[in-house]
């Protein structure tokens, strides 16, 4: 067993999104312009990868949490296609 952590391979669908999101967060924190940019990037991803929208949207939710934009982001439930309320 190796002592090195296993890092997942970068996801080509998300290439650049984390960086772009971090730039927007640095500029706007969690204000409306950040969320507008977030939604624009999310629409771009789902348009380009419609069959993988649940995983990609949830990955972006993880990014928002990692940046500190939200404490606990909502995730899409892959079984229902929407986030439970």
PDB file of N, CA and C in Angstrom, residues 18-85:
ATOM      1  N   UNK A  18     -13.090  25.433 -12.551  1.00  0.00           N
ATOM      2  CA  UNK A  18     -12.674  25.753 -11.175  1.00  0.00           C
ATOM      3  C   UNK A  18     -11.905  27.078 -11.154  1.00  0.00           C
ATOM      4  N   UNK A  19     -11.001  27.245 -12.104  1.00  0.00           N
ATOM      5  CA  UNK A  19     -10.201  28.476 -12.165  1.00  0.00           C
ATOM      6  C   UNK A  19     -11.097  29.692 -12.430  1.00  0.00           C
ATOM      7  N   UNK A  20     -11.989  29.573 -13.394  1.00  0.00           N
ATOM      8  CA  UNK A  20     -12.899  30.680 -13.722  1.00  0.00           C
ATOM      9  C   UNK A  20     -13.807  31.017 -12.542  1.00  0.00           C
ATOM     10  N   UNK A  21     -14.277  29.975 -11.860  1.00  0.00           N
ATOM     11  CA  UNK A  21     -15.145  30.191 -10.705  1.00  0.00           C
ATOM     12  C   UNK A  21     -14.373  30.882  -9.580  1.00  0.00           C
ATOM     13  N   UNK A  22     -13.135  30.458  -9.361  1.00  0.00           N
ATOM     14  CA  UNK A  22     -12.302  31.079  -8.327  1.00  0.00           C
ATOM     15  C   UNK A  22     -12.040  32.552  -8.644  1.00  0.00           C
ATOM     16  N   UNK A  23     -11.832  32.864  -9.913  1.00  0.00           N
ATOM     17  CA  UNK A  23     -11.643  34.263 -10.310  1.00  0.00           C
ATOM     18  C   UNK A  23     -12.885  35.090  -9.989  1.00  0.00           C
ATOM     19  N   UNK A  24     -14.051  34.556 -10.319  1.00  0.00           N
ATOM     20  CA  UNK A  24     -15.300  35.271 -10.043  1.00  0.00           C
ATOM     21  C   UNK A  24     -15.519  35.442  -8.540  1.00  0.00           C
ATOM     22  N   UNK A  25     -15.169  34.412  -7.766  1.00  0.00           N
ATOM     23  CA  UNK A  25     -15.341  34.498  -6.317  1.00  0.00           C
ATOM     24  C   UNK A  25     -14.393  35.544  -5.726  1.00  0.00           C
ATOM     25  N   UNK A  26     -13.168  35.609  -6.245  1.00  0.00           N
ATOM     26  CA  UNK A  26     -12.212  36.610  -5.771  1.00  0.00           C
ATOM     27  C   UNK A  26     -12.717  38.026  -6.053  1.00  0.00           C
ATOM     28  N   UNK A  27     -13.381  38.199  -7.167  1.00  0.00           N
ATOM     29  CA  UNK A  27     -13.908  39.516  -7.536  1.00  0.00           C
ATOM     30  C   UNK A  27     -15.182  39.885  -6.786  1.00  0.00           C
ATOM     31  N   UNK A  28     -16.086  38.931  -6.625  1.00  0.00           N
ATOM     32  CA  UNK A  28     -17.438  39.247  -6.165  1.00  0.00           C
ATOM     33  C   UNK A  28     -17.854  38.576  -4.859  1.00  0.00           C
ATOM     34  N   UNK A  29     -16.950  37.750  -4.298  1.00  0.00           N
ATOM     35  CA  UNK A  29     -17.323  36.919  -3.140  1.00  0.00           C
ATOM     36  C   UNK A  29     -18.601  36.155  -3.505  1.00  0.00           C
ATOM     37  N   UNK A  30     -19.581  36.082  -2.622  1.00  0.00           N
ATOM     38  CA  UNK A  30     -20.783  35.305  -2.968  1.00  0.00           C
ATOM     39  C   UNK A  30     -21.963  36.205  -3.345  1.00  0.00           C
ATOM     40  N   UNK A  31     -21.650  37.348  -3.923  1.00  0.00           N
ATOM     41  CA  UNK A  31     -22.683  38.278  -4.371  1.00  0.00           C
ATOM     42  C   UNK A  31     -23.336  37.836  -5.674  1.00  0.00           C
ATOM     43  N   UNK A  32     -24.325  38.603  -6.079  1.00  0.00           N
ATOM     44  CA  UNK A  32     -25.099  38.269  -7.281  1.00  0.00           C
ATOM     45  C   UNK A  32     -24.243  38.074  -8.532  1.00  0.00           C
ATOM     46  N   UNK A  33     -23.203  38.899  -8.773  1.00  0.00           N
ATOM     47  CA  UNK A  33     -22.394  38.668  -9.979  1.00  0.00           C
ATOM     48  C   UNK A  33     -21.694  37.303  -9.978  1.00  0.00           C
ATOM     49  N   UNK A  34     -21.293  36.830  -8.784  1.00  0.00           N
ATOM     50  CA  UNK A  34     -20.692  35.497  -8.699  1.00  0.00           C
ATOM     51  C   UNK A  34     -21.698  34.438  -9.121  1.00  0.00           C
ATOM     52  N   UNK A  35     -22.923  34.533  -8.595  1.00  0.00           N
ATOM     53  CA  UNK A  35     -23.930  33.509  -8.894  1.00  0.00           C
ATOM     54  C   UNK A  35     -24.408  33.578 -10.343  1.00  0.00           C
ATOM     55  N   UNK A  36     -24.398  34.759 -10.917  1.00  0.00           N
ATOM     56  CA  UNK A  36     -24.712  34.874 -12.346  1.00  0.00           C
ATOM     57  C   UNK A  36     -23.651  34.155 -13.166  1.00  0.00           C
ATOM     58  N   UNK A  37     -22.383  34.381 -12.824  1.00  0.00           N
ATOM     59  CA  UNK A  37     -21.291  33.691 -13.528  1.00  0.00           C
ATOM     60  C   UNK A  37     -21.377  32.184 -13.300  1.00  0.00           C
ATOM     61  N   UNK A  38     -21.699  31.770 -12.067  1.00  0.00           N
ATOM     62  CA  UNK A  38     -21.852  30.350 -11.741  1.00  0.00           C
ATOM     63  C   UNK A  38     -22.913  29.720 -12.642  1.00  0.00           C
ATOM     64  N   UNK A  39     -24.067  30.370 -12.734  1.00  0.00           N
ATOM     65  CA  UNK A  39     -25.155  29.839 -13.558  1.00  0.00           C
ATOM     66  C   UNK A  39     -24.782  29.806 -15.036  1.00  0.00           C
ATOM     67  N   UNK A  40     -24.077  30.826 -15.500  1.00  0.00           N
ATOM     68  CA  UNK A  40     -23.640  30.839 -16.898  1.00  0.00           C
ATOM     69  C   UNK A  40     -22.707  29.664 -17.189  1.00  0.00           C
ATOM     70  N   UNK A  41     -21.770  29.410 -16.270  1.00  0.00           N
ATOM     71  CA  UNK A  41     -20.841  28.287 -16.453  1.00  0.00           C
ATOM     72  C   UNK A  41     -21.581  26.958 -16.385  1.00  0.00           C
ATOM     73  N   UNK A  42     -22.544  26.872 -15.483  1.00  0.00           N
ATOM     74  CA  UNK A  42     -23.326  25.647 -15.347  1.00  0.00           C
ATOM     75  C   UNK A  42     -24.138  25.383 -16.615  1.00  0.00           C
ATOM     76  N   UNK A  43     -24.724  26.414 -17.182  1.00  0.00           N
ATOM     77  CA  UNK A  43     -25.470  26.255 -18.436  1.00  0.00           C
ATOM     78  C   UNK A  43     -24.545  25.839 -19.572  1.00  0.00           C
ATOM     79  N   UNK A  44     -23.358  26.403 -19.599  1.00  0.00           N
ATOM     80  CA  UNK A  44     -22.361  26.034 -20.610  1.00  0.00           C
ATOM     81  C   UNK A  44     -22.028  24.541 -20.507  1.00  0.00           C
ATOM     82  N   UNK A  45     -21.792  24.081 -19.277  1.00  0.00           N
ATOM     83  CA  UNK A  45     -21.472  22.662 -19.059  1.00  0.00           C
ATOM     84  C   UNK A  45     -22.614  21.752 -19.472  1.00  0.00           C
ATOM     85  N   UNK A  46     -23.816  22.081 -19.049  1.00  0.00           N
ATOM     86  CA  UNK A  46     -24.945  21.194 -19.342  1.00  0.00           C
ATOM     87  C   UNK A  46     -25.325  21.219 -20.813  1.00  0.00           C
ATOM     88  N   UNK A  47     -25.069  22.329 -21.473  1.00  0.00           N
ATOM     89  CA  UNK A  47     -25.312  22.388 -22.919  1.00  0.00           C
ATOM     90  C   UNK A  47     -24.309  21.498 -23.655  1.00  0.00           C
ATOM     91  N   UNK A  48     -23.046  21.558 -23.234  1.00  0.00           N
ATOM     92  CA  UNK A  48     -21.994  20.792 -23.900  1.00  0.00           C
ATOM     93  C   UNK A  48     -21.982  19.316 -23.507  1.00  0.00           C
ATOM     94  N   UNK A  49     -22.528  18.980 -22.337  1.00  0.00           N
ATOM     95  CA  UNK A  49     -22.513  17.605 -21.821  1.00  0.00           C
ATOM     96  C   UNK A  49     -23.880  17.246 -21.230  1.00  0.00           C
ATOM     97  N   UNK A  50     -24.930  17.204 -22.044  1.00  0.00           N
ATOM     98  CA  UNK A  50     -26.289  17.021 -21.519  1.00  0.00           C
ATOM     99  C   UNK A  50     -26.518  15.685 -20.813  1.00  0.00           C
ATOM    100  N   UNK A  51     -25.793  14.665 -21.166  1.00  0.00           N
ATOM    101  CA  UNK A  51     -26.008  13.351 -20.541  1.00  0.00           C
ATOM    102  C   UNK A  51     -25.308  13.221 -19.194  1.00  0.00           C
ATOM    103  N   UNK A  52     -24.508  14.208 -18.845  1.00  0.00           N
ATOM    104  CA  UNK A  52     -23.723  14.136 -17.613  1.00  0.00           C
ATOM    105  C   UNK A  52     -24.032  15.317 -16.697  1.00  0.00           C
ATOM    106  N   UNK A  53     -25.227  15.895 -16.855  1.00  0.00           N
ATOM    107  CA  UNK A  53     -25.528  17.129 -16.136  1.00  0.00           C
ATOM    108  C   UNK A  53     -25.573  16.963 -14.623  1.00  0.00           C
ATOM    109  N   UNK A  54     -26.054  15.842 -14.123  1.00  0.00           N
ATOM    110  CA  UNK A  54     -26.154  15.660 -12.671  1.00  0.00           C
ATOM    111  C   UNK A  54     -24.766  15.685 -12.044  1.00  0.00           C
ATOM    112  N   UNK A  55     -23.850  14.896 -12.579  1.00  0.00           N
ATOM    113  CA  UNK A  55     -22.494  14.827 -12.017  1.00  0.00           C
ATOM    114  C   UNK A  55     -21.785  16.178 -12.129  1.00  0.00           C
ATOM    115  N   UNK A  56     -21.924  16.834 -13.269  1.00  0.00           N
ATOM    116  CA  UNK A  56     -21.235  18.105 -13.476  1.00  0.00           C
ATOM    117  C   UNK A  56     -21.805  19.214 -12.594  1.00  0.00           C
ATOM    118  N   UNK A  57     -23.114  19.268 -12.463  1.00  0.00           N
ATOM    119  CA  UNK A  57     -23.727  20.275 -11.587  1.00  0.00           C
ATOM    120  C   UNK A  57     -23.340  20.037 -10.132  1.00  0.00           C
ATOM    121  N   UNK A  58     -23.302  18.783  -9.726  1.00  0.00           N
ATOM    122  CA  UNK A  58     -22.890  18.472  -8.360  1.00  0.00           C
ATOM    123  C   UNK A  58     -21.416  18.795  -8.138  1.00  0.00           C
ATOM    124  N   UNK A  59     -20.581  18.604  -9.155  1.00  0.00           N
ATOM    125  CA  UNK A  59     -19.166  18.977  -9.052  1.00  0.00           C
ATOM    126  C   UNK A  59     -19.030  20.486  -8.874  1.00  0.00           C
ATOM    127  N   UNK A  60     -19.863  21.243  -9.578  1.00  0.00           N
ATOM    128  CA  UNK A  60     -19.829  22.695  -9.402  1.00  0.00           C
ATOM    129  C   UNK A  60     -20.323  23.093  -8.011  1.00  0.00           C
ATOM    130  N   UNK A  61     -21.284  22.367  -7.467  1.00  0.00           N
ATOM    131  CA  UNK A  61     -21.736  22.622  -6.096  1.00  0.00           C
ATOM    132  C   UNK A  61     -20.583  22.390  -5.123  1.00  0.00           C
ATOM    133  N   UNK A  62     -19.805  21.333  -5.355  1.00  0.00           N
ATOM    134  CA  UNK A  62     -18.621  21.068  -4.530  1.00  0.00           C
ATOM    135  C   UNK A  62     -17.635  22.233  -4.612  1.00  0.00           C
ATOM    136  N   UNK A  63     -17.445  22.758  -5.812  1.00  0.00           N
ATOM    137  CA  UNK A  63     -16.528  23.884  -6.000  1.00  0.00           C
ATOM    138  C   UNK A  63     -16.999  25.108  -5.225  1.00  0.00           C
ATOM    139  N   UNK A  64     -18.301  25.378  -5.259  1.00  0.00           N
ATOM    140  CA  UNK A  64     -18.847  26.524  -4.522  1.00  0.00           C
ATOM    141  C   UNK A  64     -18.580  26.367  -3.028  1.00  0.00           C
ATOM    142  N   UNK A  65     -18.737  25.152  -2.517  1.00  0.00           N
ATOM    143  CA  UNK A  65     -18.425  24.891  -1.109  1.00  0.00           C
ATOM    144  C   UNK A  65     -16.941  25.083  -0.839  1.00  0.00           C
ATOM    145  N   UNK A  66     -16.097  24.526  -1.706  1.00  0.00           N
ATOM    146  CA  UNK A  66     -14.648  24.630  -1.523  1.00  0.00           C
ATOM    147  C   UNK A  66     -14.190  26.087  -1.491  1.00  0.00           C
ATOM    148  N   UNK A  67     -14.811  26.917  -2.302  1.00  0.00           N
ATOM    149  CA  UNK A  67     -14.456  28.336  -2.341  1.00  0.00           C
ATOM    150  C   UNK A  67     -14.958  29.090  -1.112  1.00  0.00           C
ATOM    151  N   UNK A  68     -15.964  28.551  -0.438  1.00  0.00           N
ATOM    152  CA  UNK A  68     -16.563  29.227   0.701  1.00  0.00           C
ATOM    153  C   UNK A  68     -17.758  30.082   0.327  1.00  0.00           C
ATOM    154  N   UNK A  69     -18.266  29.911  -0.900  1.00  0.00           N
ATOM    155  CA  UNK A  69     -19.436  30.679  -1.332  1.00  0.00           C
ATOM    156  C   UNK A  69     -20.678  30.266  -0.556  1.00  0.00           C
ATOM    157  N   UNK A  70     -20.740  29.004  -0.178  1.00  0.00           N
ATOM    158  CA  UNK A  70     -21.841  28.469   0.627  1.00  0.00           C
ATOM    159  C   UNK A  70     -21.272  27.461   1.615  1.00  0.00           C
ATOM    160  N   UNK A  71     -21.977  27.284   2.722  1.00  0.00           N
ATOM    161  CA  UNK A  71     -21.556  26.294   3.703  1.00  0.00           C
ATOM    162  C   UNK A  71     -21.924  24.896   3.251  1.00  0.00           C
ATOM    163  N   UNK A  72     -23.148  24.752   2.734  1.00  0.00           N
ATOM    164  CA  UNK A  72     -23.624  23.444   2.281  1.00  0.00           C
ATOM    165  C   UNK A  72     -24.455  23.641   1.018  1.00  0.00           C
ATOM    166  N   UNK A  73     -23.867  23.305  -0.116  1.00  0.00           N
ATOM    167  CA  UNK A  73     -24.557  23.475  -1.397  1.00  0.00           C
ATOM    168  C   UNK A  73     -25.578  22.368  -1.608  1.00  0.00           C
ATOM    169  N   UNK A  74     -26.641  22.695  -2.314  1.00  0.00           N
ATOM    170  CA  UNK A  74     -27.629  21.680  -2.677  1.00  0.00           C
ATOM    171  C   UNK A  74     -27.084  20.841  -3.819  1.00  0.00           C
ATOM    172  N   UNK A  75     -27.413  19.565  -3.792  1.00  0.00           N
ATOM    173  CA  UNK A  75     -27.007  18.647  -4.855  1.00  0.00           C
ATOM    174  C   UNK A  75     -28.243  18.181  -5.605  1.00  0.00           C
ATOM    175  N   UNK A  76     -28.036  17.819  -6.852  1.00  0.00           N
ATOM    176  CA  UNK A  76     -29.113  17.255  -7.657  1.00  0.00           C
ATOM    177  C   UNK A  76     -29.187  15.773  -7.349  1.00  0.00           C
ATOM    178  N   UNK A  77     -30.380  15.285  -7.099  1.00  0.00           N
ATOM    179  CA  UNK A  77     -30.606  13.862  -6.873  1.00  0.00           C
ATOM    180  C   UNK A  77     -30.723  13.199  -8.234  1.00  0.00           C
ATOM    181  N   UNK A  78     -29.787  12.339  -8.562  1.00  0.00           N
ATOM    182  CA  UNK A  78     -29.761  11.689  -9.868  1.00  0.00           C
ATOM    183  C   UNK A  78     -30.960  10.816 -10.159  1.00  0.00           C
ATOM    184  N   UNK A  79     -31.666  10.377  -9.134  1.00  0.00           N
ATOM    185  CA  UNK A  79     -32.831   9.518  -9.347  1.00  0.00           C
ATOM    186  C   UNK A  79     -34.074  10.304  -9.738  1.00  0.00           C
ATOM    187  N   UNK A  80     -34.181  11.525  -9.241  1.00  0.00           N
ATOM    188  CA  UNK A  80     -35.386  12.301  -9.515  1.00  0.00           C
ATOM    189  C   UNK A  80     -35.154  13.427 -10.506  1.00  0.00           C
ATOM    190  N   UNK A  81     -33.894  13.808 -10.683  1.00  0.00           N
ATOM    191  CA  UNK A  81     -33.589  14.891 -11.603  1.00  0.00           C
ATOM    192  C   UNK A  81     -33.731  16.269 -10.997  1.00  0.00           C
ATOM    193  N   UNK A  82     -34.040  16.329  -9.693  1.00  0.00           N
ATOM    194  CA  UNK A  82     -34.117  17.629  -9.047  1.00  0.00           C
ATOM    195  C   UNK A  82     -33.667  17.487  -7.605  1.00  0.00           C
ATOM    196  N   UNK A  83     -33.368  18.619  -6.993  1.00  0.00           N
ATOM    197  CA  UNK A  83     -32.924  18.623  -5.608  1.00  0.00           C
ATOM    198  C   UNK A  83     -34.139  18.548  -4.693  1.00  0.00           C
ATOM    199  N   UNK A  84     -34.141  17.615  -3.725  1.00  0.00           N
ATOM    200  CA  UNK A  84     -35.260  17.543  -2.782  1.00  0.00           C
ATOM    201  C   UNK A  84     -35.353  18.825  -1.968  1.00  0.00           C
ATOM    202  N   UNK A  85     -36.550  19.220  -1.656  1.00  0.00           N
ATOM    203  CA  UNK A  85     -36.742  20.436  -0.844  1.00  0.00           C
ATOM    204  C   UNK A  85     -37.073  20.075   0.573  1.00  0.00           C
TER     205      UNK A  85
END
